[in-house]
mmCIF file of C-alpha atoms in Angstrom:
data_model
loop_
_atom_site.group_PDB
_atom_site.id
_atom_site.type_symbol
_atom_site.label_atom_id
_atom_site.label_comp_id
_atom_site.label_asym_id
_atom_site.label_seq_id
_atom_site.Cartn_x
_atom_site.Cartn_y
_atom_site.Cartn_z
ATOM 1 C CA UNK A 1451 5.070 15.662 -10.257
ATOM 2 C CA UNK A 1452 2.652 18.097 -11.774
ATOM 3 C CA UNK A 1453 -1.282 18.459 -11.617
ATOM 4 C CA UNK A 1454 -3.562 16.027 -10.126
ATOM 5 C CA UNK A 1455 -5.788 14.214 -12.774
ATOM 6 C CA UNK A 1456 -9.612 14.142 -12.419
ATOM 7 C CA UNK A 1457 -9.764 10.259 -11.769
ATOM 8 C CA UNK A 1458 -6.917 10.672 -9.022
ATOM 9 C CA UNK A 1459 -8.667 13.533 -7.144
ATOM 10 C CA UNK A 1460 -12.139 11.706 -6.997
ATOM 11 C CA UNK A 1461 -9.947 8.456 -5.448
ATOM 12 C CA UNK A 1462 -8.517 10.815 -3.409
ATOM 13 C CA UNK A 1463 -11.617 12.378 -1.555
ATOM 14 C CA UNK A 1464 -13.038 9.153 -1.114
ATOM 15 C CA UNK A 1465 -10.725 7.551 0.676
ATOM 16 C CA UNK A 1466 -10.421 10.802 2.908
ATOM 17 C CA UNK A 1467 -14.839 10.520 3.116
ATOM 18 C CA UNK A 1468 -14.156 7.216 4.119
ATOM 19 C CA UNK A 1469 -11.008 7.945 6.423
ATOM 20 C CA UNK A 1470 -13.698 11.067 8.165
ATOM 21 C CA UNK A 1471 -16.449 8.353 8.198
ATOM 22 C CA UNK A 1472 -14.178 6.023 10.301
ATOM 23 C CA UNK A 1473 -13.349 8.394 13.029
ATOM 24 C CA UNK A 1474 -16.980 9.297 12.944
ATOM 25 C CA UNK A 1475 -18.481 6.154 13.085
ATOM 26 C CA UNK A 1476 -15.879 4.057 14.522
ATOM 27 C CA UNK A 1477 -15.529 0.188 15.067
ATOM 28 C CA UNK A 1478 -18.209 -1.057 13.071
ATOM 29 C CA UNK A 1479 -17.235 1.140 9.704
ATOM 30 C CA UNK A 1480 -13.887 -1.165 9.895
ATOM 31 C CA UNK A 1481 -15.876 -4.327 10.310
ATOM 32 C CA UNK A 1482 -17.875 -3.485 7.626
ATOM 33 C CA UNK A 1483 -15.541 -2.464 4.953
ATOM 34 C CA UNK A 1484 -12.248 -4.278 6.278
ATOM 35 C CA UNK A 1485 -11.094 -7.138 4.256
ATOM 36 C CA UNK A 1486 -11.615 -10.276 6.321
ATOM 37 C CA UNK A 1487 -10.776 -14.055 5.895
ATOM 38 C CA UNK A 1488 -13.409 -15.265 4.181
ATOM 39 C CA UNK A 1489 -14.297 -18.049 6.423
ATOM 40 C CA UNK A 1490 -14.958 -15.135 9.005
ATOM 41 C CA UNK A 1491 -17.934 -14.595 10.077
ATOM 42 C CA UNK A 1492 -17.302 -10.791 9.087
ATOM 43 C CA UNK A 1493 -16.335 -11.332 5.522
ATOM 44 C CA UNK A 1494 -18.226 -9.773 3.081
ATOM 45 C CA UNK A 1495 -17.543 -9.790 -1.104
ATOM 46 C CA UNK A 1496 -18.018 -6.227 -1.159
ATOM 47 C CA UNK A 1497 -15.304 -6.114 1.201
ATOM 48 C CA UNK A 1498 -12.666 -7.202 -1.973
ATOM 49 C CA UNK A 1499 -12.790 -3.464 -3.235
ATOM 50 C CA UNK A 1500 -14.510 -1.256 -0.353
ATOM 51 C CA UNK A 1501 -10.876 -2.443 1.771
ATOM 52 C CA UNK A 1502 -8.917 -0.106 -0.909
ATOM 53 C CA UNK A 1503 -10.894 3.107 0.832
ATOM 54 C CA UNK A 1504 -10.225 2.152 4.338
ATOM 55 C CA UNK A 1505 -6.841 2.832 6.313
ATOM 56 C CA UNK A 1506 -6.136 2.692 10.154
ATOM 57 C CA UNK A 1507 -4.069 5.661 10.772
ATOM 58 C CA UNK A 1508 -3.598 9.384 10.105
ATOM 59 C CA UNK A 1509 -0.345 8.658 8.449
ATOM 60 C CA UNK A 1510 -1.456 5.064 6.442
ATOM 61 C CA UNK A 1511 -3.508 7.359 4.570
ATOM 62 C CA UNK A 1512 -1.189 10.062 4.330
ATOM 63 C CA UNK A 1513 1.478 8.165 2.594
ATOM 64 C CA UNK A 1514 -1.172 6.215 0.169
ATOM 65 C CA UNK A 1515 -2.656 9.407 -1.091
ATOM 66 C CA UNK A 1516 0.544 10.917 -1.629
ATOM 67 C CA UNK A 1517 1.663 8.253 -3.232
ATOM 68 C CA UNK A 1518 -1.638 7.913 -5.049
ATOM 69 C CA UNK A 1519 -1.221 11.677 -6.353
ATOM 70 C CA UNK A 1520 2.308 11.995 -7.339
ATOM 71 C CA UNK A 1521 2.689 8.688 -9.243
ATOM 72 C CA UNK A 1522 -0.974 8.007 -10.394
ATOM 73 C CA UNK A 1523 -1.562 11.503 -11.673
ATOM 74 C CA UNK A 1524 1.296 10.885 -14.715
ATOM 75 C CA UNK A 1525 0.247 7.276 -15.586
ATOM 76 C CA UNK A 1526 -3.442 7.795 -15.549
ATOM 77 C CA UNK A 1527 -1.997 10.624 -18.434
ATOM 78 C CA UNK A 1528 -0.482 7.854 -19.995
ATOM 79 C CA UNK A 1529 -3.423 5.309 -19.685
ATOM 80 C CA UNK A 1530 -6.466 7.671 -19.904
ATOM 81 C CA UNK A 1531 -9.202 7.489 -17.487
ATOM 82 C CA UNK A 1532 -10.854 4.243 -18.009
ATOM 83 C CA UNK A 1533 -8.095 2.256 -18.405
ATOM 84 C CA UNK A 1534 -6.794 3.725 -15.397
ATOM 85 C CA UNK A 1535 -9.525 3.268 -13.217
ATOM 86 C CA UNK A 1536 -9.482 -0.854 -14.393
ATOM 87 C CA UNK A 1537 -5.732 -0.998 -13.717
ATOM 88 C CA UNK A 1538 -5.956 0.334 -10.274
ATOM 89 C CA UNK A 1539 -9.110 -1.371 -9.090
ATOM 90 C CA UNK A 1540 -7.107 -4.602 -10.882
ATOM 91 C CA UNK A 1541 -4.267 -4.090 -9.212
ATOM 92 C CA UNK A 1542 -5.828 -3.771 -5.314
ATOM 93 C CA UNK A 1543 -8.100 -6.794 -6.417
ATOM 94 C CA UNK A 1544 -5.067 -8.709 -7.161
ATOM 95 C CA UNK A 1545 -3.498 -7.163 -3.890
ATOM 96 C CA UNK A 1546 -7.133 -8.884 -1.985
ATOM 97 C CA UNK A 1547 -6.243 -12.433 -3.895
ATOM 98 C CA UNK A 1548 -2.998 -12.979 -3.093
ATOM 99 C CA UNK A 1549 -3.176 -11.431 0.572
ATOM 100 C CA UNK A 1550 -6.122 -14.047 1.446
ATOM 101 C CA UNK A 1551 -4.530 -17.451 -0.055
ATOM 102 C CA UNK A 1552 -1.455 -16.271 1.708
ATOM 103 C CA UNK A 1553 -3.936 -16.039 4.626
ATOM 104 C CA UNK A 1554 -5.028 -19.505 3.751
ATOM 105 C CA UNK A 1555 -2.195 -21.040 4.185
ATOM 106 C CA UNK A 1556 -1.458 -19.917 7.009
ATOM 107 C CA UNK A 1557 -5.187 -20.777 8.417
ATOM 108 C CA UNK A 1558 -5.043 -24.249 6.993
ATOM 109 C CA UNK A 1559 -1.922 -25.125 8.276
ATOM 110 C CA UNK A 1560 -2.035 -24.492 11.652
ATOM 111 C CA UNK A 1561 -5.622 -26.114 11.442
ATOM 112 C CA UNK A 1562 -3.786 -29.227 10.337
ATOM 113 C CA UNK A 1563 -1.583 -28.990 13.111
ATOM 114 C CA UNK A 1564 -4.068 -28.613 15.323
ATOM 115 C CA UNK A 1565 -5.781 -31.788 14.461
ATOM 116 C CA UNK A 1566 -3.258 -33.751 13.962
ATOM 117 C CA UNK A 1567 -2.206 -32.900 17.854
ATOM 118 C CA UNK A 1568 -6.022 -33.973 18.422
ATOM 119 C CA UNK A 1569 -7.438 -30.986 19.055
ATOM 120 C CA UNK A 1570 -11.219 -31.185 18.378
ATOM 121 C CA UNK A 1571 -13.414 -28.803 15.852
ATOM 122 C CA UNK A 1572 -14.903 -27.343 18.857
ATOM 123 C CA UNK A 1573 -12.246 -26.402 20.625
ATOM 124 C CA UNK A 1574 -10.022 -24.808 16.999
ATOM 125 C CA UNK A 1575 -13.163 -23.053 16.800
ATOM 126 C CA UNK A 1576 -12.590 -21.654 20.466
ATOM 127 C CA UNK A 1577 -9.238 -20.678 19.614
ATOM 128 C CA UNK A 1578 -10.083 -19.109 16.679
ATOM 129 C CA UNK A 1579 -12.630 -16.701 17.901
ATOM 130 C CA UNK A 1580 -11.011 -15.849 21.727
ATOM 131 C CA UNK A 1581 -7.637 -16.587 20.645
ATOM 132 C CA UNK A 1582 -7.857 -19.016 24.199
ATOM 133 C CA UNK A 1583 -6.346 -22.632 24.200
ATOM 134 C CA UNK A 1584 -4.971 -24.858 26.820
ATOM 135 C CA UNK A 1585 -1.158 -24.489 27.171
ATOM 136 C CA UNK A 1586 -0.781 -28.573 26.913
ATOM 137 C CA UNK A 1587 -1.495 -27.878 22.656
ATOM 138 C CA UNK A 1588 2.061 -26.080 22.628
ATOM 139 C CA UNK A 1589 4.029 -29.703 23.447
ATOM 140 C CA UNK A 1590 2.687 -30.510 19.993
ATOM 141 C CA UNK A 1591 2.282 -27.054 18.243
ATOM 142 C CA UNK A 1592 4.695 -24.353 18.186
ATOM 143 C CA UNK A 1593 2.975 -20.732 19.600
ATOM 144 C CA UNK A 1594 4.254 -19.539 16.555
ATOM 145 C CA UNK A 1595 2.045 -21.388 14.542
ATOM 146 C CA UNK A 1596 -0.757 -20.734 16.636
ATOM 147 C CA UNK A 1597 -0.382 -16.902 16.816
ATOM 148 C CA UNK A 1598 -0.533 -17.038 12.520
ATOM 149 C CA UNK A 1599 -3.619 -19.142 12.464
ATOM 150 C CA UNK A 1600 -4.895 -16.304 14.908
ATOM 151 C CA UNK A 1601 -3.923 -13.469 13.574
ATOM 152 C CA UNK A 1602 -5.045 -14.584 9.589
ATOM 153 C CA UNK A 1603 -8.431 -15.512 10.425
ATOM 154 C CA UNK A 1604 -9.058 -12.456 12.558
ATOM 155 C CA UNK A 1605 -7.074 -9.351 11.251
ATOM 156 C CA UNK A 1606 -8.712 -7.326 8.494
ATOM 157 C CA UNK A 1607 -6.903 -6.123 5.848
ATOM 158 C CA UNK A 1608 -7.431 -1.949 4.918
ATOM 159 C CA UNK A 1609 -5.778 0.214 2.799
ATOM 160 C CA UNK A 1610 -4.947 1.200 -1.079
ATOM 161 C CA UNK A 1611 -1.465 -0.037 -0.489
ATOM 162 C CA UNK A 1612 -1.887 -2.748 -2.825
ATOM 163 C CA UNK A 1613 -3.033 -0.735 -5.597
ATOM 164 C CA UNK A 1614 -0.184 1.505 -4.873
ATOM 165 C CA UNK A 1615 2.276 -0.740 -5.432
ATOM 166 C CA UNK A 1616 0.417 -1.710 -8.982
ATOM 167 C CA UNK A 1617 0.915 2.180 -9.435
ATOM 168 C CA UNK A 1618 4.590 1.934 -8.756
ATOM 169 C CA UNK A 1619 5.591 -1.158 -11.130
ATOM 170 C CA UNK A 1620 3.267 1.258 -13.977
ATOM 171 C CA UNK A 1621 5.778 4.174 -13.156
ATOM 172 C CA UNK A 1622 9.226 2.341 -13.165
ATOM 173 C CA UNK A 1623 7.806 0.863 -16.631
ATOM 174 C CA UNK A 1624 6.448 4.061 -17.957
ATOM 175 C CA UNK A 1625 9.407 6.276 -16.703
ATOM 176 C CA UNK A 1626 12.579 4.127 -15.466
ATOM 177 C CA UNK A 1627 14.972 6.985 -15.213
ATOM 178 C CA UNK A 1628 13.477 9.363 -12.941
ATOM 179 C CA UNK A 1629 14.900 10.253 -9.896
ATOM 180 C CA UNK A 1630 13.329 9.125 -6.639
ATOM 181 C CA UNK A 1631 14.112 10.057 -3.107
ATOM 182 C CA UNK A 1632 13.485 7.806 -0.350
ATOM 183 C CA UNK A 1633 13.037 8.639 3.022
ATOM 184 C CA UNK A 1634 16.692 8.497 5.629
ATOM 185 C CA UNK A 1635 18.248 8.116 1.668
ATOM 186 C CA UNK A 1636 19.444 11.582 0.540
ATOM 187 C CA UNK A 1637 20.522 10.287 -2.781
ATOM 188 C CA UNK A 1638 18.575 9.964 -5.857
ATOM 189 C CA UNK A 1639 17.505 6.648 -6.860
ATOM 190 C CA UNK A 1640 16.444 5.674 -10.300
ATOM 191 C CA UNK A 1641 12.768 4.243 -10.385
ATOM 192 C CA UNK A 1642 14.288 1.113 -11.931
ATOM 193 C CA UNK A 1643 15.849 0.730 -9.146
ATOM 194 C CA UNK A 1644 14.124 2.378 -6.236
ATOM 195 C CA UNK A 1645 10.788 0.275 -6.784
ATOM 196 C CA UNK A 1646 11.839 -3.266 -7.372
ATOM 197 C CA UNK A 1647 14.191 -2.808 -4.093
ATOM 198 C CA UNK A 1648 11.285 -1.565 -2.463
ATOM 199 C CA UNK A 1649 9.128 -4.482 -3.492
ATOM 200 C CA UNK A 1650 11.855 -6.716 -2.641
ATOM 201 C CA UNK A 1651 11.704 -5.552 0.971
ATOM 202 C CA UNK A 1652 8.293 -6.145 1.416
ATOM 203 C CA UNK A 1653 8.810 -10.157 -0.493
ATOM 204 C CA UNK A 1654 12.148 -10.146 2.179
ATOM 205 C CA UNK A 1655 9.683 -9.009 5.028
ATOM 206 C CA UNK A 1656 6.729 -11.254 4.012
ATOM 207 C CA UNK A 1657 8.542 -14.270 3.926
ATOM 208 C CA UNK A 1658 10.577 -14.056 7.433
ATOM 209 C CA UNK A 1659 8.318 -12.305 9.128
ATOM 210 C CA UNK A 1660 10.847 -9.359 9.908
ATOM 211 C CA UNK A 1661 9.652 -6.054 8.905
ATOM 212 C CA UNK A 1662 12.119 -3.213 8.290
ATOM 213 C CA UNK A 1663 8.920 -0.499 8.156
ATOM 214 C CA UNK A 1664 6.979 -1.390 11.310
ATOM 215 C CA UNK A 1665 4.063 -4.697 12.244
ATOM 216 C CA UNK A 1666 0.812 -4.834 11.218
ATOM 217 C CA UNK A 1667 1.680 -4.554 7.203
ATOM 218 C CA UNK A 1668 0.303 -6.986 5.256
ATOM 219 C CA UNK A 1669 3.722 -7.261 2.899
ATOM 220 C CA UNK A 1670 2.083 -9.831 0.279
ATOM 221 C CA UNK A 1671 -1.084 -7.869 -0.711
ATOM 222 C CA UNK A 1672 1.665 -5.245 -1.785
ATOM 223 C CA UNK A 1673 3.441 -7.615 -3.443
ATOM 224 C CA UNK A 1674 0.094 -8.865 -5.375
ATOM 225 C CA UNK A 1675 -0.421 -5.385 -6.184
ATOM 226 C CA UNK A 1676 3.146 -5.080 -7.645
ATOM 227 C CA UNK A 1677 3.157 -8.512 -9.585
ATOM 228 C CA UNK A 1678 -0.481 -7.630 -11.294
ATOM 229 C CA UNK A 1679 0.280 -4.474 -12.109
ATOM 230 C CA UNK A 1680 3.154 -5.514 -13.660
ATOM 231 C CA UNK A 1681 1.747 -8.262 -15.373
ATOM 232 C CA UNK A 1682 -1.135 -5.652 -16.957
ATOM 233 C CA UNK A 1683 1.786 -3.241 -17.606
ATOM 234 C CA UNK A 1684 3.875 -5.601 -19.574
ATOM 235 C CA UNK A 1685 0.890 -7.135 -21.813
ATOM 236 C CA UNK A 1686 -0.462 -3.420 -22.879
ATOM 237 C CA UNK A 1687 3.475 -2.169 -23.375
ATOM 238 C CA UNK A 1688 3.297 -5.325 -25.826
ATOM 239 C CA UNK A 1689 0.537 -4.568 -27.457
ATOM 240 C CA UNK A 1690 1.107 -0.531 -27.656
ATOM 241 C CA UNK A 1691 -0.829 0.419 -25.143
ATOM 242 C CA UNK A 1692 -0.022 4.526 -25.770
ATOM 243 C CA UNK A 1693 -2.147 3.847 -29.159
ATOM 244 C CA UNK A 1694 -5.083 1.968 -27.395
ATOM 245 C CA UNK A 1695 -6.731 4.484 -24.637
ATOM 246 C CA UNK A 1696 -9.955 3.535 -23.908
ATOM 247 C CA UNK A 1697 -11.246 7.419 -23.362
#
């Protein structure tokens, strides 16, 4: 895809100094920096940009900063540094947003449901932070419902996905026709192609609750990513963006 771009290589070592720092550290570097519901006691607003840095595996990061280099590198050529730098931090911002009201949802309504089965604050509060209830709740709540209350308010959100996917929608607007490869696919797909399917997936995955890639992927903060980025894409291709860089 070429050389890396200044901008991309200093996003790159941070998130690898921050990637070192967790398996140095440990537990309370992913408390700190995670992105949490924010009516948990762990949430933090700094937390709405240092989650970007964070990721929970060897290979989450891997495939971020790949991604990161091969298709940031040519649009932050296109966009120039600044603008760059505001459409990516936009874009995992907007990933943050739309990830937590999902979140909300979910948290609010399986606190309705919990009260209107007459479950006391007290004991919603128990569940929430030991993930313990009394088996009689589940004649008038589904365990399904109770797992997503559960797992919303108490599952952090890491990783640059969400800008990522902002990164993506900027390359299939930017360059439509080149060839992409995807992985168990040994045919060529068209980025006008290859990265609304993609997005589609994770909307498909989001929605039902299957995933086709693996649990623990937080599908709509890569689709929030995706819809702001192409949101920002489409205004500044309106408004000639190639004859506005903010270097």
């Amino acid at each position: 895809m070429g050389r890396m771009t200044d901008t991309v290589k200093v996003l790159l070592i941070i998130n690898v100094i921050f990637f070192v720092g967790t398996l140095t550290v440990g537990d309370y570097t992913y408390k700190l920096f995670s992105l949490w519901f924010f009516q948990n006691d762990n949430f933090g607003i700094w937390q709405i940009i240092t989650h970007m840095f964070m990721h929970g595996s060897f290979m989450h990061i891997l495939f971020n900063m790949y991604a990161l280099w091969a298709f940031g590198s040519p649009i932050e050529q296109m966009l120039g540094q600044k603008k760059f730098l505001f459409f990516y931090f936009s874009c995992g911002i907007g990933a943050a947003i739309i990830h937590s009201l999902v979140n909300y949802y979910h948290v609010q309504s399986g606190y309705n449901a919990l009260v209107e089965a007459g479950m006391n604050p007290e004991g919603i509060k128990q569940l929430l932070n030991t993930g313990q209830y009394s088996t009689a709740i589940l004649d008038s709540v589904s365990r399904e419902t109770l797992e997503s209350l559960y797992i919303s308010f108490n599952t952090p959100a890491v990783g640059a996905s969400g800008a990522i996917y902002g990164i993506l929608v900027a390359f299939g607007m930017l360059f439509p026709n080149v060839a992409l490869f995807l992985i168990f696919v040994p045919v060529p797909i068209k980025a006008k192609i290859f990265i609304p399917v993609l997005i589609a997936i994770d909307l498909f995955s989001g929605i039902t609750g299957y995933s086709l890639f693996g649990g623990g992927i937080a599908h709509f903060a890569h689709v929030g990513g995706a819809l702001f980025g192409f949101i920002m894409m489409w205004y500044w291709k309106k408004n000639q963006f190639n004859e506005n860089r903010w270097d």
